[in-house]
């Protein structure tokens, strides 16, 4: 039987078309009569708790974004057939725009007419190169790095160490929306047709706390936030007053509450998969309180909310004992496949599940979100949009580099430690090889090493498709062996399959030198802190499985182990909830928010390493 939202999808365009014709041709009386008839029909079949205006607004928004997506996709397709020209155009536009800045004059941007001259005149850079320029911008100096005032001073997530301050401009946001959001939504609509409907989305994101620079420029994350998505908020189940709640635990409760009220929910969305995973952990912990709120139509009194926010939210609540009974019955059965059981029309989980978020995606697919497809749409960073995933159903997450977003160069993996590394262009890359990415973006970074190493897995026309491999700052290396995040995670997953009943929740590693004598044995080695579900302890033999698996996967690591240069790995189990607490601590020490937080897989702070050691019970 056709669902309500599908019938509406058919009727709404007919309604709009009829209305347009009537306005043009019919007398006033006929217009009024037609409007009343159409509205009566829409009212009769409308989705529960959705107004006619809400449905019309969503229909218009989805259609407008769909039209933009189709146009942008066609342009991208054309660009991939002439990649050198498009990349050079993008570079020269960036240089021309900022040619009259202090920085642009120093490097004679006006004199640069092609890619080769740019590479000759401008060095490869890292953050130290820009730090003093950014400080000048923060103090209010004009035309230093860029020709306009930045929208915000964007803080990186600090995955590879301390958080860094970069500039973010209107161009950065526009590119992300046009070349990223619209294209990915177009790919989603074609791959998952059921998402092309009038159901709402539960989007998990939060309002970060911004501080101000000396010149009054906001300082904070530049990832998707409620404030930067105002034009899309009506598509989500969460009402606007929730975004005034700055305590993330309380805000998450409210996200879940209004999501649970909507039986017809169509999609779950978040910037990163870890946010979705920890939301389901919170749901498992607090479902009884949430069900009571649904049943009685009130907001939990234990939430710390401003009086006006509480009043606004309680106006939106109505007692719904029928929905509460449905939810209770499903929760009491357990949490395997819970997403589809409480939201039977859920079509998709839209979130990045590659890189450090890979393990969260795997856990969600095994447990809470079993049988629901996932789409990881973007490859992006604070520096800007890097790639889009045009192949949503492919298990390995591959991203097509966006040739008009940033000018890209690549350092071959074997040259990463060279003082003056040779760089390659998109059309010079080879399939199957790894490269570090350099970008020249719209926000004052030129030939900048972002620290990401990617693997070229193929080409779409002339444009490379890449898989993220690792962050340079997240390598394990106590003797120069350089074990990447992806290599270590592969070994850890193999080891977990040899620990009967164990399910991996989260992990981080510490090089023994960080902890000094507290690490145990004198030989350099890795300490691996693991949060597991399903087991209470591991034998020494089981713990050694991880060391053995890594030796199988890394010839260099095995060589150092056989020579005794690296000691055996120490595996420490930590108490439940440890990594949620670690996340809160890390965020408190940086300017990151839940919207852009990524767990550090290699801990280089003694304070965080000590915290993990204190939480170890085995």
XYZ file of C-alpha atoms in Angstrom:
618
model
C 0.000 0.000 0.000
C 1.290 3.485 -0.848
C 2.500 5.370 2.252
C 1.035 8.771 3.207
C 4.211 10.670 2.408
C 4.410 9.023 -1.024
C 0.837 10.041 -1.853
C 1.644 13.586 -0.797
C 4.704 13.591 -3.060
C 2.429 12.877 -6.017
C -0.334 15.297 -5.024
C 1.762 18.343 -4.094
C 3.182 19.044 -7.566
C -0.293 18.604 -9.039
C -1.642 21.033 -6.467
C 1.035 23.618 -7.269
C 0.536 23.221 -11.030
C -3.250 23.553 -10.754
C -2.853 26.576 -8.539
C -0.526 28.241 -11.072
C -2.925 27.606 -13.945
C -5.903 28.858 -11.948
C -4.145 32.036 -10.874
C -3.430 32.761 -14.544
C -6.743 31.788 -16.119
C -9.596 31.417 -13.635
C -11.845 34.016 -11.981
C -11.374 34.758 -8.283
C -14.272 32.554 -7.119
C -12.863 29.472 -8.883
C -9.434 30.137 -7.397
C -10.803 30.222 -3.852
C -12.845 27.064 -4.432
C -9.897 25.158 -5.910
C -7.606 26.199 -3.057
C -10.160 25.068 -0.469
C -10.653 21.697 -2.198
C -6.922 21.026 -2.517
C -6.245 22.029 1.065
C -9.067 19.810 2.283
C -7.597 16.865 0.369
C -4.108 17.557 1.725
C -5.496 17.901 5.245
C -7.288 14.571 4.988
C -4.137 12.630 4.066
C -1.500 14.768 5.785
C 1.231 13.178 7.848
C 0.452 13.167 11.547
C 1.712 16.318 13.342
C 2.700 18.038 10.060
C 1.037 21.229 8.898
C 0.226 21.962 5.260
C 2.702 24.862 5.255
C 5.421 22.593 6.665
C 4.845 20.059 3.905
C 4.806 22.722 1.169
C 8.001 24.321 2.522
C 9.766 20.955 2.550
C 8.568 20.137 -0.963
C 9.833 23.460 -2.364
C 13.201 23.163 -0.552
C 13.816 19.593 -1.696
C 12.910 20.412 -5.284
C 15.112 23.537 -5.324
C 18.113 21.686 -3.907
C 17.440 18.826 -6.326
C 17.485 21.223 -9.296
C 20.763 22.749 -8.087
C 22.231 19.289 -7.521
C 21.418 18.156 -11.031
C 23.071 21.258 -12.531
C 26.166 20.938 -10.322
C 26.486 17.232 -11.082
C 26.450 17.930 -14.825
C 29.103 20.605 -14.368
C 31.264 18.238 -12.315
C 30.935 15.575 -14.986
C 32.154 18.045 -17.596
C 35.027 19.222 -15.378
C 36.365 15.704 -14.870
C 37.021 15.433 -18.618
C 39.516 18.349 -18.633
C 41.052 18.251 -15.194
C 44.238 20.237 -15.848
C 42.357 23.216 -17.295
C 39.781 23.284 -14.489
C 42.416 22.985 -11.754
C 44.521 25.769 -13.280
C 41.441 28.002 -13.603
C 40.643 27.377 -9.935
C 44.227 28.207 -8.892
C 44.445 31.431 -10.917
C 41.066 32.630 -9.603
C 42.325 32.190 -6.034
C 45.576 34.018 -6.744
C 43.879 36.874 -8.596
C 41.373 37.456 -5.794
C 44.077 37.766 -3.128
C 46.800 39.373 -5.254
C 46.589 42.767 -3.486
C 46.986 41.361 0.019
C 50.222 41.597 1.999
C 50.765 37.911 1.323
C 49.800 38.101 -2.359
C 52.226 40.963 -2.990
C 55.044 39.157 -1.187
C 54.672 36.148 -3.499
C 53.875 38.260 -6.599
C 50.525 36.604 -7.277
C 49.792 39.041 -10.103
C 52.761 37.746 -12.080
C 51.647 34.105 -11.918
C 49.918 32.986 -15.109
C 50.158 29.188 -14.869
C 50.593 26.257 -12.491
C 54.309 25.805 -13.140
C 55.157 29.394 -12.221
C 53.105 29.094 -9.024
C 55.036 25.995 -7.970
C 58.330 27.758 -8.672
C 57.451 30.964 -6.785
C 55.625 29.585 -3.765
C 57.021 27.042 -1.278
C 55.258 24.004 0.153
C 53.864 25.144 3.519
C 52.611 23.923 6.882
C 50.750 25.702 9.685
C 53.819 27.424 11.123
C 54.085 29.365 7.874
C 50.655 31.009 8.469
C 50.424 31.376 12.243
C 51.622 35.008 12.454
C 49.488 36.047 9.486
C 46.384 34.547 11.115
C 47.210 36.360 14.381
C 47.283 39.658 12.467
C 43.868 38.910 10.927
C 42.493 38.016 14.373
C 43.607 41.440 15.647
C 41.642 43.128 12.867
C 44.290 43.888 10.257
C 42.823 43.982 6.734
C 44.192 42.467 3.491
C 46.784 40.271 5.144
C 46.106 36.787 3.747
C 42.745 37.299 2.062
C 41.002 40.256 0.479
C 37.891 40.086 2.675
C 37.068 39.790 6.359
C 36.688 36.112 7.338
C 33.295 34.893 8.518
C 34.948 33.016 11.376
C 38.362 31.969 12.621
C 37.895 28.237 12.231
C 39.415 25.869 14.767
C 40.516 22.453 13.542
C 39.435 19.351 15.474
C 42.948 18.740 16.829
C 42.981 15.086 15.760
C 46.726 15.142 15.146
C 47.676 17.342 18.083
C 46.785 20.879 19.141
C 43.871 22.663 17.496
C 44.828 25.213 14.816
C 43.162 28.463 13.810
C 42.390 28.926 10.101
C 40.336 31.451 8.167
C 36.904 30.593 6.831
C 35.158 32.732 4.207
C 31.852 33.009 2.413
C 33.437 31.345 -0.637
C 34.360 28.296 1.473
C 30.745 27.865 2.609
C 29.290 28.469 -0.856
C 31.616 25.903 -2.432
C 30.762 23.341 0.215
C 27.040 23.765 -0.371
C 27.083 23.879 -4.178
C 29.875 21.395 -4.927
C 29.301 19.162 -1.911
C 25.813 19.187 -0.409
C 23.773 19.535 -3.599
C 25.808 16.960 -5.555
C 25.687 14.402 -2.742
C 21.945 14.883 -2.292
C 21.556 14.326 -6.030
C 23.553 11.073 -5.751
C 21.498 10.058 -2.707
C 18.200 10.734 -4.457
C 19.161 8.580 -7.442
C 20.626 5.723 -5.375
C 17.981 5.703 -2.631
C 14.740 6.874 -4.315
C 12.755 6.374 -1.100
C 14.578 9.377 0.408
C 12.956 11.633 -2.202
C 9.883 12.167 -0.051
C 8.282 14.408 2.576
C 9.506 12.624 5.680
C 11.555 14.498 8.237
C 15.153 13.833 9.265
C 16.610 13.498 12.750
C 19.795 15.541 12.385
C 22.189 15.328 15.321
C 24.198 18.515 15.565
C 24.779 21.120 18.227
C 25.250 24.853 18.734
C 28.941 25.358 19.548
C 30.133 28.077 21.912
C 32.047 30.739 19.988
C 34.491 33.192 21.498
C 35.620 36.462 19.920
C 39.005 37.595 18.644
C 40.368 41.049 19.504
C 38.662 42.361 16.368
C 35.348 40.690 17.225
C 35.666 37.836 14.714
C 33.956 34.648 15.968
C 36.362 31.807 16.850
C 35.076 28.232 16.701
C 34.421 25.225 14.443
C 33.327 25.765 10.836
C 31.527 22.424 10.504
C 27.788 22.261 9.877
C 25.929 23.886 12.782
C 22.311 24.959 13.359
C 23.315 28.593 12.777
C 24.914 27.787 9.399
C 21.925 25.636 8.357
C 19.018 27.969 9.166
C 17.471 27.520 5.729
C 17.283 23.743 6.277
C 16.083 23.491 9.900
C 12.433 22.994 8.941
C 13.440 19.646 7.375
C 14.436 18.264 10.786
C 12.430 16.828 13.663
C 14.257 18.983 16.220
C 12.423 22.285 16.885
C 14.371 25.557 16.796
C 14.402 26.250 20.601
C 16.532 23.114 21.146
C 19.436 24.813 19.375
C 19.591 27.353 22.214
C 20.519 24.519 24.612
C 24.308 24.565 24.944
C 24.642 21.579 27.309
C 25.167 18.737 24.830
C 23.797 16.008 27.099
C 20.510 17.895 27.458
C 20.454 18.873 23.764
C 20.945 15.221 22.758
C 18.047 14.178 25.009
C 15.815 16.691 23.212
C 17.019 15.597 19.762
C 16.051 12.038 20.688
C 12.733 13.037 22.249
C 11.401 14.874 19.200
C 12.836 12.204 16.897
C 11.019 9.470 18.836
C 7.730 11.362 18.593
C 7.865 11.058 14.790
C 6.780 7.549 13.756
C 7.335 8.476 10.087
C 11.005 9.477 10.416
C 12.799 9.007 7.105
C 16.498 9.575 7.779
C 19.186 9.888 10.462
C 21.909 12.437 9.777
C 25.043 13.753 11.466
C 28.419 15.146 10.454
C 30.221 12.094 11.844
C 29.204 8.532 12.610
C 30.531 8.731 16.176
C 27.749 11.211 17.012
C 25.091 8.754 15.805
C 26.702 5.895 17.722
C 26.826 7.764 21.017
C 23.247 8.967 20.475
C 22.089 5.343 20.409
C 24.180 4.637 23.510
C 22.330 7.515 25.210
C 18.980 6.170 23.942
C 19.758 2.759 25.429
C 20.565 4.421 28.751
C 17.672 6.925 28.937
C 14.801 5.389 26.991
C 12.501 5.062 30.016
C 12.640 8.815 30.727
C 12.108 9.591 27.038
C 9.060 7.326 26.803
C 7.499 8.982 29.867
C 7.915 12.396 28.211
C 6.265 11.120 25.010
C 3.408 9.598 26.996
C 2.547 12.605 29.191
C 3.548 15.324 26.722
C 6.053 17.044 28.997
C 9.794 17.849 29.047
C 11.885 16.020 31.654
C 12.241 18.288 34.722
C 15.856 17.178 35.243
C 17.013 18.953 32.073
C 18.741 22.252 32.769
C 16.789 24.537 30.443
C 16.090 28.257 30.435
C 12.480 28.998 31.365
C 11.595 30.457 27.946
C 13.135 27.465 26.115
C 11.217 25.010 28.311
C 7.935 26.898 27.735
C 8.474 26.982 23.969
C 9.219 23.246 23.828
C 6.341 22.218 26.087
C 3.933 24.063 23.782
C 5.006 21.577 21.095
C 4.403 18.538 23.309
C 1.101 16.671 23.418
C 0.376 13.450 25.340
C 0.820 10.450 23.019
C 0.236 7.253 25.045
C -0.169 5.206 21.853
C 3.318 6.115 20.568
C 4.757 5.638 24.066
C 3.328 2.102 24.206
C 4.811 1.317 20.761
C 8.231 2.521 21.866
C 8.140 0.672 25.201
C 7.303 -2.614 23.501
C 10.244 -2.243 21.113
C 12.781 -1.117 23.730
C 11.869 -3.990 26.047
C 12.778 -6.431 23.258
C 16.367 -5.124 23.237
C 18.396 -2.811 21.041
C 19.477 -4.968 18.126
C 17.985 -3.416 14.953
C 16.200 -0.877 17.166
C 16.311 1.943 14.589
C 14.069 0.129 12.094
C 11.789 -1.174 14.835
C 10.975 2.273 16.225
C 11.096 4.014 12.835
C 9.773 1.446 10.315
C 9.981 3.923 7.410
C 13.637 4.835 8.042
C 15.467 4.744 4.702
C 19.036 5.895 5.334
C 21.763 6.932 7.765
C 23.565 9.917 6.237
C 26.930 10.427 7.940
C 30.686 10.203 7.378
C 31.824 6.721 8.416
C 35.336 6.608 6.947
C 38.707 7.286 8.588
C 38.568 7.431 12.392
C 34.770 6.998 12.224
C 34.962 3.616 10.513
C 34.581 1.555 13.692
C 31.451 3.462 14.744
C 29.812 2.729 11.396
C 30.618 -0.957 11.704
C 29.156 -1.102 15.228
C 25.983 0.698 14.158
C 25.469 -1.658 11.208
C 25.926 -4.697 13.464
C 23.689 -3.487 16.275
C 21.443 -0.439 16.387
C 21.075 0.305 12.654
C 21.133 -3.204 11.252
C 19.579 -3.523 7.748
C 19.637 0.243 7.081
C 21.908 1.556 4.301
C 24.588 4.120 5.156
C 25.815 6.915 2.914
C 29.124 8.668 3.678
C 28.754 11.744 1.449
C 31.846 13.927 1.848
C 35.550 13.999 2.346
C 36.123 17.398 3.930
C 38.251 19.213 6.497
C 38.426 22.626 8.149
C 40.406 23.700 5.067
C 37.392 23.015 2.835
C 35.635 20.441 0.669
C 38.005 17.810 -0.741
C 35.848 15.125 -2.344
C 32.337 13.755 -2.844
C 31.118 10.170 -2.798
C 29.187 9.476 -6.013
C 28.950 5.754 -5.264
C 26.834 5.540 -2.072
C 26.342 1.763 -2.148
C 30.015 0.897 -2.521
C 31.308 -0.647 0.697
C 34.740 1.005 0.545
C 34.291 4.749 0.837
C 35.687 6.362 -2.312
C 35.618 10.094 -2.923
C 35.939 11.910 -6.228
C 38.199 14.926 -5.761
C 36.326 18.196 -6.403
C 38.366 20.055 -9.034
C 36.742 23.470 -8.482
C 36.811 23.448 -4.678
C 40.579 23.613 -4.123
C 43.726 23.410 -6.216
C 45.371 20.132 -5.180
C 48.913 18.789 -5.258
C 50.245 15.483 -4.027
C 53.447 14.258 -2.388
C 54.240 10.573 -3.046
C 54.292 8.583 0.207
C 57.958 7.685 -0.190
C 58.870 11.415 -0.236
C 56.877 12.503 2.828
C 59.987 13.144 4.939
C 61.904 14.957 2.211
C 62.860 18.574 2.989
C 61.826 19.702 -0.488
C 59.328 17.109 -1.682
C 58.362 16.957 -5.323
C 54.626 17.439 -5.871
C 52.355 15.980 -8.542
C 49.103 17.233 -10.075
C 45.811 15.343 -10.349
C 46.486 14.102 -13.873
C 49.934 12.788 -12.852
C 48.766 10.402 -10.120
C 48.935 6.617 -10.402
C 46.272 4.171 -9.320
C 47.207 2.121 -6.261
C 49.706 4.679 -4.910
C 49.497 6.711 -1.678
C 49.993 10.491 -1.533
C 49.855 13.296 0.999
C 47.428 16.021 0.001
C 48.394 19.704 -0.416
C 45.728 22.341 -1.003
C 45.413 25.917 -2.184
C 41.988 27.011 -0.980
C 39.675 30.031 -0.981
C 40.643 31.038 2.549
C 44.318 31.960 2.461
C 46.170 28.643 2.361
C 48.628 28.028 -0.477
C 50.397 24.708 -1.175
C 49.400 23.723 2.355
C 50.086 20.239 3.752
C 46.877 19.223 5.496
C 48.421 15.990 6.813
C 46.012 13.544 5.141
C 47.422 10.595 3.201
C 45.079 9.160 0.563
C 45.209 6.225 -1.811
C 44.257 6.654 -5.474
C 41.838 3.795 -6.195
C 40.831 4.766 -9.703
C 39.729 7.602 -11.967
C 36.396 9.018 -13.077
C 37.254 10.300 -16.545
C 40.517 12.166 -15.721
C 39.714 12.902 -12.073
C 41.170 10.746 -9.250
C 39.007 8.746 -6.848
C 40.629 8.411 -3.430
C 40.278 6.524 -0.161
C 41.425 8.144 3.062
C 44.324 6.205 4.612
C 45.667 8.056 7.637
C 46.717 11.324 9.248
C 50.483 11.835 9.394
C 50.252 12.911 13.041
C 48.370 9.727 13.934
C 51.146 7.264 13.086
C 52.514 4.897 15.726
C 56.292 5.043 15.636
C 58.587 4.207 18.555
C 61.495 3.047 16.339
C 60.661 4.683 13.006
C 58.306 1.839 11.981
C 55.350 4.174 11.130
C 52.237 2.088 11.678
C 49.235 3.934 10.229
C 45.760 4.144 11.756
C 44.217 2.005 9.019
C 46.910 -0.674 9.385
C 46.542 -0.830 13.162
C 42.723 -0.873 13.046
C 42.802 -3.794 10.603
C 44.990 -5.773 13.025
C 42.790 -4.836 15.991
C 39.610 -5.967 14.219
C 41.235 -9.310 13.398
C 42.299 -9.741 17.025
C 38.805 -8.934 18.341
C 37.378 -11.803 16.259
C 39.694 -14.086 18.266
C 38.362 -12.821 21.608
C 35.144 -14.885 22.015
C 32.081 -12.747 22.747
C 33.961 -9.448 22.496
C 32.584 -6.426 20.651
C 34.821 -3.406 20.051
C 33.398 -0.099 21.286
C 36.415 2.222 21.038
C 40.185 2.375 21.349
C 43.253 4.604 21.466
C 46.995 3.906 21.526
C 49.831 5.478 23.477
C 53.519 5.180 22.681
C 55.364 4.046 25.821
C 57.640 7.102 25.871
C 54.644 9.331 26.673
C 54.083 7.517 29.999
C 57.713 6.931 30.927
C 58.185 4.429 33.767
C 54.395 4.151 34.175
C 54.287 2.220 30.890
C 55.901 -0.880 32.426
C 58.718 -2.554 30.502
C 61.786 -0.563 29.441
C 61.673 -1.478 25.734
C 59.713 0.977 23.556
C 56.242 -0.454 22.934
C 52.576 0.409 22.356
C 49.920 0.603 25.059
C 46.486 -0.064 23.603
C 43.445 1.025 25.618
C 40.334 -0.840 24.497
C 36.686 -0.530 25.519
C 34.906 -3.818 24.859
C 31.418 -5.137 25.333
C 30.669 -8.804 26.013
C 33.845 -9.735 27.917
C 35.117 -8.817 31.388
C 38.735 -9.858 30.981
C 41.288 -11.227 28.539
C 44.009 -13.777 29.158
C 47.627 -12.916 28.372
C 47.417 -15.264 25.407
C 44.352 -13.455 24.067
C 46.017 -10.071 24.516
C 49.048 -11.250 22.571
C 46.750 -11.953 19.587
C 46.782 -8.226 18.792
C 50.576 -8.080 18.708
C 50.610 -11.196 16.529
C 48.002 -9.773 14.112
C 49.981 -6.549 13.683
C 53.157 -8.563 12.992
C 51.245 -10.468 10.306
C 50.123 -7.220 8.675
C 53.346 -5.182 9.007
C 56.709 -6.582 7.950
C 58.519 -3.620 9.495
C 56.816 -4.018 12.864
C 57.545 -7.774 12.828
C 61.205 -7.087 12.051
C 61.574 -4.742 15.027
C 59.754 -7.203 17.295
C 61.958 -10.130 16.242
C 65.111 -8.089 16.868
C 63.784 -7.028 20.264
C 63.942 -3.340 19.349
C 60.236 -3.012 20.128
C 58.722 -4.738 23.153
C 55.402 -6.627 23.211
C 52.221 -4.604 23.002
C 50.314 -4.053 26.253
C 46.520 -4.302 25.924
C 44.539 -2.575 28.686
C 40.768 -2.908 29.050
C 39.019 0.237 30.263
C 35.702 0.721 32.019
C 32.447 1.301 30.128
C 31.955 4.933 29.132
C 35.674 5.758 29.255
C 35.867 7.064 25.693
C 32.769 9.220 26.101
C 34.485 10.808 29.124
C 37.739 11.123 27.178
C 35.876 12.910 24.392
C 34.421 15.399 26.904
C 37.883 16.029 28.361
C 39.472 16.530 24.943
C 36.755 18.960 23.897
C 37.182 20.918 27.143
C 40.884 21.408 26.308
C 40.296 22.524 22.713
C 37.906 24.616 20.640
C 36.361 21.557 18.994
C 32.662 20.745 19.319
C 30.753 17.508 18.862
C 30.037 18.637 15.298
C 33.694 18.272 14.251
C 35.242 16.096 16.978
C 37.269 13.059 15.902
C 38.757 10.683 18.469
C 42.549 10.662 18.584
C 43.734 7.119 17.841
C 47.278 7.962 18.938
C 47.339 9.927 22.212
C 50.300 12.275 22.534
C 49.191 14.144 25.670
C 50.467 12.818 29.012
C 47.294 14.055 30.699
C 44.983 12.056 28.415
C 47.277 9.015 28.579
C 47.197 9.145 32.402
C 43.404 9.381 32.293
C 43.193 6.181 30.249
C 45.645 4.451 32.557
C 43.495 5.388 35.548
C 40.382 3.992 33.834
C 42.054 0.666 33.044
C 40.756 -2.239 35.138
C 42.595 -5.135 33.534
